[in-house]
Amino acid sequence: MSTATVQPERILKDLQQLWAKLAHDQAESGGVLRACAMTLTVAAEDAPDAERVRQTVGVLMHNHPSRAVILRPVDGGAALDARIFAECWKPFGKAQQICAEGIEITAGQSGFSEVAKFLVPLRVPDLPVVLWCRGAGALERGPLEALFPLADKIIFDSIHAADADSALQFLRRLRGRGGRVADLHWTRLTGWREVLAHLFDDGALNPEEIKDAQVTFGGPSVTTCARYFTAWIRTSLPGVRVTLASGDGPAGLRSVTLSSASNNLTIARTDDNCVEVSGNGRHYRLLLPSTSEEALMQEELGILGRDPVYERALAA
Amino acid sequence: MTEVRNPFEDPLRFERRVPECAIVIFGATGDLAKRKLIPALYRLAYDRRLPASFAIIGTSRTPLSDEAYRELMREAVKQFSEDGEFDDELWKRFAGNLYYVAGDVKDPQLYVALKEKVNAIRQGNVLFYLSTQPSYYPIIVDGIGHSHLAAAPPGAWRRLIVEKPFGHDLESAKELNARIHAVFREEDTYRIDHYLGKETVQNILALRFGNGIFEPLWNRRYINHVQITAAESIGVEGRGAYYQEAGALRDMIQNHLLQVMATVAMEPSAIFEPNAVRDERAKLLRSIKIMRPEEVDLYAVAGQYKGFRQEPGVNPDAQTDTYAAVTFFVDNWRWAGVPFFIRTGKKLPKRVTDIAIQFNSAPLALFNTGNGEEGARPNLLILRIQPEEGISLLFLSKKPGSGMRLRPVSMDFNYGTSFGERSPSAYETLLVDAMVGDPTLYTRQDMVEASWTVIQPILENWSQRRFDFPNYEPGTWGPAEADAMIARLGREWRNS
C-alpha cells in the first residue's frame, strides 16, 4: 500500500507501479491477472464504516472484479487524501493470483463536494460505474448528490430510513431524473418473492382466482420493504385488493396471505431464515437465501441494466 | 390447455425452477451415474435448485437395497464432486428421496417394479435417463413403452434423456430413432451431448451474436481456416473394450466436435428459442460437404498410439483409431473454400480442447524486415474450452525500442477471472434444461442423422482398410499423415 495526494494522474501512475510490483513479486508463480469489470465507488458513512467496506469489497471483488474507490469521510475540514491498494486472491487449485485495484479517498465533510471532479478521471474508461451510498443519511439531499451523475447505477439501503415514504420519494425522484437506482431493502425481498412466485409456476395456482392479498409487517412502523412487497403484488395482480397490516414480531415482513373464493394460502416467517407455506393442500418450510450485505450486493452488481420489476414496484 | 403466464416472474433475479419430478436412471451404478449424474444432482440440491419432493430412482442389475445404494452414491458424491464441502445434513435430505430398484432391463418385471415405485412416490413428471451400454437403449425404450411408463397423467410429462452414442452409423441411428419414436415424441426426447452444456461452448454464441465486431469478419473473406482440437494426454484408462468398438471418429468427432463446429459456423437464428437455434445448427451440419470415396484418403487420417493394443480388453490386432483428423468444407456462401480441420486423439502431449480461427494475413507485409522477424503473421482468435476456459486474440505489436520490429502478443479473456462465480458443470446445466423442458442444448434427430451422414464415407473407407498401426508415439501430436493432410492445403497445425 502506498499513499498519494489527490491528483488523479498521480494516483493512476501509482496504480501502474503497483501492478508492475505485483507482477514482479509473483513472477515465479505465473504473474498476476488483472481483472476489472466496473468501477465500484462506495461512499462510507464514517471512518469505522470505511474499514467494514474494505472487507466487504474484498469479498465482492471475487465475483465482480472492479476498480474500487472508497470514499472515507472524516470529521472536520480535513484536506483530501488518497491511498491505493490491491485486493488479490488465488482461485482454488490455481497458481496464478487474480488482483483488483482500489483507491481510498479520505475527505472531510466539506471536501466531499470536491470529490466528484476527482472521480471523473479515476473511472475505468468504458466500463460501468456503480455508486454504493451507505447509511440512511444517503437517502437525503446531501454532499453525495454531486456524485450521482457519474454513476450508471446507484445503490442505497433504506433499511434504517426513519420514514419509509420519504425514502421512497427520494428514490422515485432520482429514478425520475433518469438514474438507475437500487435499494438493498428491495433485494432482501428476493427470497420471499421467489417463494411466492413459484406458487404460480406451471399453473399450480391460477392468478385469476386470487381476490385478496394481505401483507403483515412487524416493528413499530411500516418499512420500505413492506411498501415494496405490497406494490409488487399490486402491480403483478392488478385486480387484487392488497392490504398492509401491522403484526407482532420484529421489524420486517411477517406474512402474506393470498385468498381466493375457496382457499387461503399463507407464507409466514418462522424465524430469521425460514418461511412456512401453508394452505391450499400445502404445508412446508423453506430456507430463505442469505441477506448478508455481501450477498445483497452480489445480486445487485449482477444487474447493471434496467430492472423493470423493481422500477414498477418503486413507481407504484 | 392454455398456458397461464406467471405474473410474478422476475427472470433477472429468480433461478429457473425445476418442477416437481422424478428422474429414473438406468445404469445407476455405472461410471457416469457415479462420476457425473448424482454429483450434479447433489450440487443442484446444494444450490437449492431442486424442489423438496424431487426423487431419484436408480436401477441396474446389481442387487442393492435403497440404503446400500444411498451409501454407494454418498461415496461417489464425496469422491467426484468438483467443488464445495460435502454437507452431511444436506445429504441426509437428498438421500431421503433416493431409491433403488434392482433388475434386468430385459425383464418386463423391472418396468412393473419401476412403475410401482413411481406411483408410490406420487410423481407425475418423470425423466428417464439412459446411461447403460448403448445396445440396451432400444430394449429399455421398448420396456418403458410396453409397461405404459411413458404415459403421463393429464398435465404431466414423461421425457427421455439418451446418452451418446446415438447409433454406431447412419443406419443404426435411424433405427434407434425409430424405436424411440414408437414410445416418445421427438419433443420429449433429449439426446445429450455434454459438450454443448459447457459454458464456453455456449459462450461461442454470445461471442458471435452478442457482439458487433466479430460477425462481419466471420466468413470466407476474412477467415483463412478453422482448427478444432480435442486432445487428451491419457489413454483409454480401462475403457479399452468399449473404445475399440467406437474409436476417435465415432467417440468424439461424429458428436461433440461436429456440434462444436456447427456452433462456430452456423448462421444466427432469428430468435433465441430452442428450435430456432437447433434449426441453424442442423442446417450447418447438412451443409458440410460429403466426401466422395476417393477423397477420404486426402481429407481424413486415422491413427493409433503405440501401446493401445496392449491395453486390457483390447484385441491385439485392433484397427481402432485412437486419433482422427478430418478436413471438412462447408458448402454455403459464408464458408465456401474455408477448411475446417478437426482432430482428436488420446496420448497426445497435453489435455486441451480449443477452437482456433485463423484470419487472413494483412495483404501487405509492410513491416517485414526480411531478416526472419515477424512481419505478416496472421491473427488468431482462440476459443479455449478446456482446461482453462477463455478467449485469446493473437495480434502483432511493436517491440519497445527503436526501429519497427514486431512481435506477436496475446490479449486474453479468462472466463474464471472475469466471472468469479462458479460455472455450473455441463451435466448440471443439461439436467436442469431437460427438467424445465428446454432442449436448446440437446441434439435433435435430424442433427444426429446429418452428422452421421457426414462421417459415413470415412467410416466405410476405414472399415475396408487395414491400417499399419500403431502409427504414433504417445506424447506426440499424432501421425505424420495428419501433418501431411493439412500441409497439402498450405496450412499447419497449431501444436503449442
PDB file of C-alpha atoms in Angstrom, chain A residues 33 35 62-63 65 94 98 186-187 190 193-194 196-198 200-202 207 232-233 236-237 287-289 299-300 303 306-309, chain B residues 1 4-17 19-20 48 52 82-83 93 387-388 412 414 416-422:
ATOM      1  CA  LEU A  33      -4.041 -11.475 -13.674  1.00  0.00           C
ATOM      2  CA  ALA A  35      -9.341  -8.172 -13.616  1.00  0.00           C
ATOM      3  CA  HIS A  62     -14.098 -12.227  -6.346  1.00  0.00           C
ATOM      4  CA  ASN A  63     -17.312 -12.218  -8.348  1.00  0.00           C
ATOM      5  CA  PRO A  65     -13.636  -7.610 -10.089  1.00  0.00           C
ATOM      6  CA  LYS A  94      -4.776 -22.243  -9.463  1.00  0.00           C
ATOM      7  CA  ILE A  98      -6.011 -12.529  -9.572  1.00  0.00           C
ATOM      8  CA  TRP A 186     -35.840  -4.473  -2.042  1.00  0.00           C
ATOM      9  CA  THR A 187     -33.061  -7.002  -2.666  1.00  0.00           C
ATOM     10  CA  THR A 190     -35.909 -11.710  -3.383  1.00  0.00           C
ATOM     11  CA  ARG A 193     -40.761 -13.022  -3.769  1.00  0.00           C
ATOM     12  CA  GLU A 194     -39.306 -16.202  -5.201  1.00  0.00           C
ATOM     13  CA  LEU A 196     -44.497 -16.535  -3.742  1.00  0.00           C
ATOM     14  CA  ALA A 197     -43.742 -16.574  -7.462  1.00  0.00           C
ATOM     15  CA  HIS A 198     -43.075 -20.290  -7.541  1.00  0.00           C
ATOM     16  CA  PHE A 200     -47.777 -19.807  -9.597  1.00  0.00           C
ATOM     17  CA  ASP A 201     -45.344 -21.850 -11.698  1.00  0.00           C
ATOM     18  CA  ASP A 202     -46.844 -24.299 -14.158  1.00  0.00           C
ATOM     19  CA  PRO A 207     -53.624 -15.823 -10.588  1.00  0.00           C
ATOM     20  CA  TRP A 232     -45.061  -5.644  -6.234  1.00  0.00           C
ATOM     21  CA  ILE A 233     -48.204  -7.732  -5.621  1.00  0.00           C
ATOM     22  CA  SER A 236     -48.346  -8.112 -10.662  1.00  0.00           C
ATOM     23  CA  LEU A 237     -52.020  -8.800  -9.910  1.00  0.00           C
ATOM     24  CA  LEU A 287     -34.955 -21.701   3.788  1.00  0.00           C
ATOM     25  CA  LEU A 288     -34.572 -18.119   2.604  1.00  0.00           C
ATOM     26  CA  PRO A 289     -31.348 -17.129   0.853  1.00  0.00           C
ATOM     27  CA  GLU A 299     -27.098  -9.737  -6.524  1.00  0.00           C
ATOM     28  CA  GLU A 300     -27.262  -6.026  -7.308  1.00  0.00           C
ATOM     29  CA  ILE A 303     -27.796  -6.396 -12.653  1.00  0.00           C
ATOM     30  CA  ARG A 306     -32.633  -1.866 -16.283  1.00  0.00           C
ATOM     31  CA  ASP A 307     -34.554  -3.693 -13.573  1.00  0.00           C
ATOM     32  CA  PRO A 308     -38.136  -3.338 -14.757  1.00  0.00           C
ATOM     33  CA  VAL A 309     -39.751  -5.295 -11.906  1.00  0.00           C
TER      34      VAL A 309
ATOM     35  CA  MET B   1     -54.566 -26.359 -22.359  1.00  0.00           C
ATOM     36  CA  VAL B   4     -51.099 -19.112 -17.847  1.00  0.00           C
ATOM     37  CA  ARG B   5     -48.182 -16.701 -17.550  1.00  0.00           C
ATOM     38  CA  ASN B   6     -46.745 -16.369 -14.074  1.00  0.00           C
ATOM     39  CA  PRO B   7     -47.466 -12.721 -13.154  1.00  0.00           C
ATOM     40  CA  PHE B   8     -44.723 -12.739 -10.517  1.00  0.00           C
ATOM     41  CA  GLU B   9     -41.844 -13.837 -12.703  1.00  0.00           C
ATOM     42  CA  ASP B  10     -38.587 -11.878 -12.387  1.00  0.00           C
ATOM     43  CA  PRO B  11     -36.027 -13.567 -14.636  1.00  0.00           C
ATOM     44  CA  LEU B  12     -33.282 -11.109 -13.662  1.00  0.00           C
ATOM     45  CA  ARG B  13     -33.330 -12.406 -10.100  1.00  0.00           C
ATOM     46  CA  PHE B  14     -35.103 -15.766  -9.928  1.00  0.00           C
ATOM     47  CA  GLU B  15     -33.451 -19.002 -10.972  1.00  0.00           C
ATOM     48  CA  ARG B  16     -35.335 -21.181 -13.437  1.00  0.00           C
ATOM     49  CA  ARG B  17     -37.237 -23.529 -11.202  1.00  0.00           C
ATOM     50  CA  PRO B  19     -40.771 -28.611 -11.391  1.00  0.00           C
ATOM     51  CA  GLU B  20     -41.752 -31.447  -9.077  1.00  0.00           C
ATOM     52  CA  ARG B  48     -31.412 -25.115  -3.741  1.00  0.00           C
ATOM     53  CA  ALA B  52     -38.263 -30.595  -1.921  1.00  0.00           C
ATOM     54  CA  GLU B  82     -15.813 -30.985  -8.239  1.00  0.00           C
ATOM     55  CA  ASP B  83     -16.095 -28.293  -5.618  1.00  0.00           C
ATOM     56  CA  ARG B  93     -32.309 -34.755   2.966  1.00  0.00           C
ATOM     57  CA  PRO B 387      -8.766 -26.869 -19.272  1.00  0.00           C
ATOM     58  CA  GLU B 388      -8.741 -23.046 -18.981  1.00  0.00           C
ATOM     59  CA  ASP B 412      -6.581 -12.889 -23.055  1.00  0.00           C
ATOM     60  CA  ASN B 414     -10.178 -15.703 -18.836  1.00  0.00           C
ATOM     61  CA  GLY B 416     -12.863 -17.653 -14.382  1.00  0.00           C
ATOM     62  CA  THR B 417     -11.223 -14.278 -13.834  1.00  0.00           C
ATOM     63  CA  SER B 418     -13.902 -12.025 -15.184  1.00  0.00           C
ATOM     64  CA  PHE B 419     -16.738 -14.024 -13.695  1.00  0.00           C
ATOM     65  CA  GLY B 420     -15.585 -15.201 -10.282  1.00  0.00           C
ATOM     66  CA  GLU B 421     -18.785 -17.074  -9.699  1.00  0.00           C
ATOM     67  CA  ARG B 422     -18.714 -20.803 -10.143  1.00  0.00           C
TER      68      ARG B 422
END
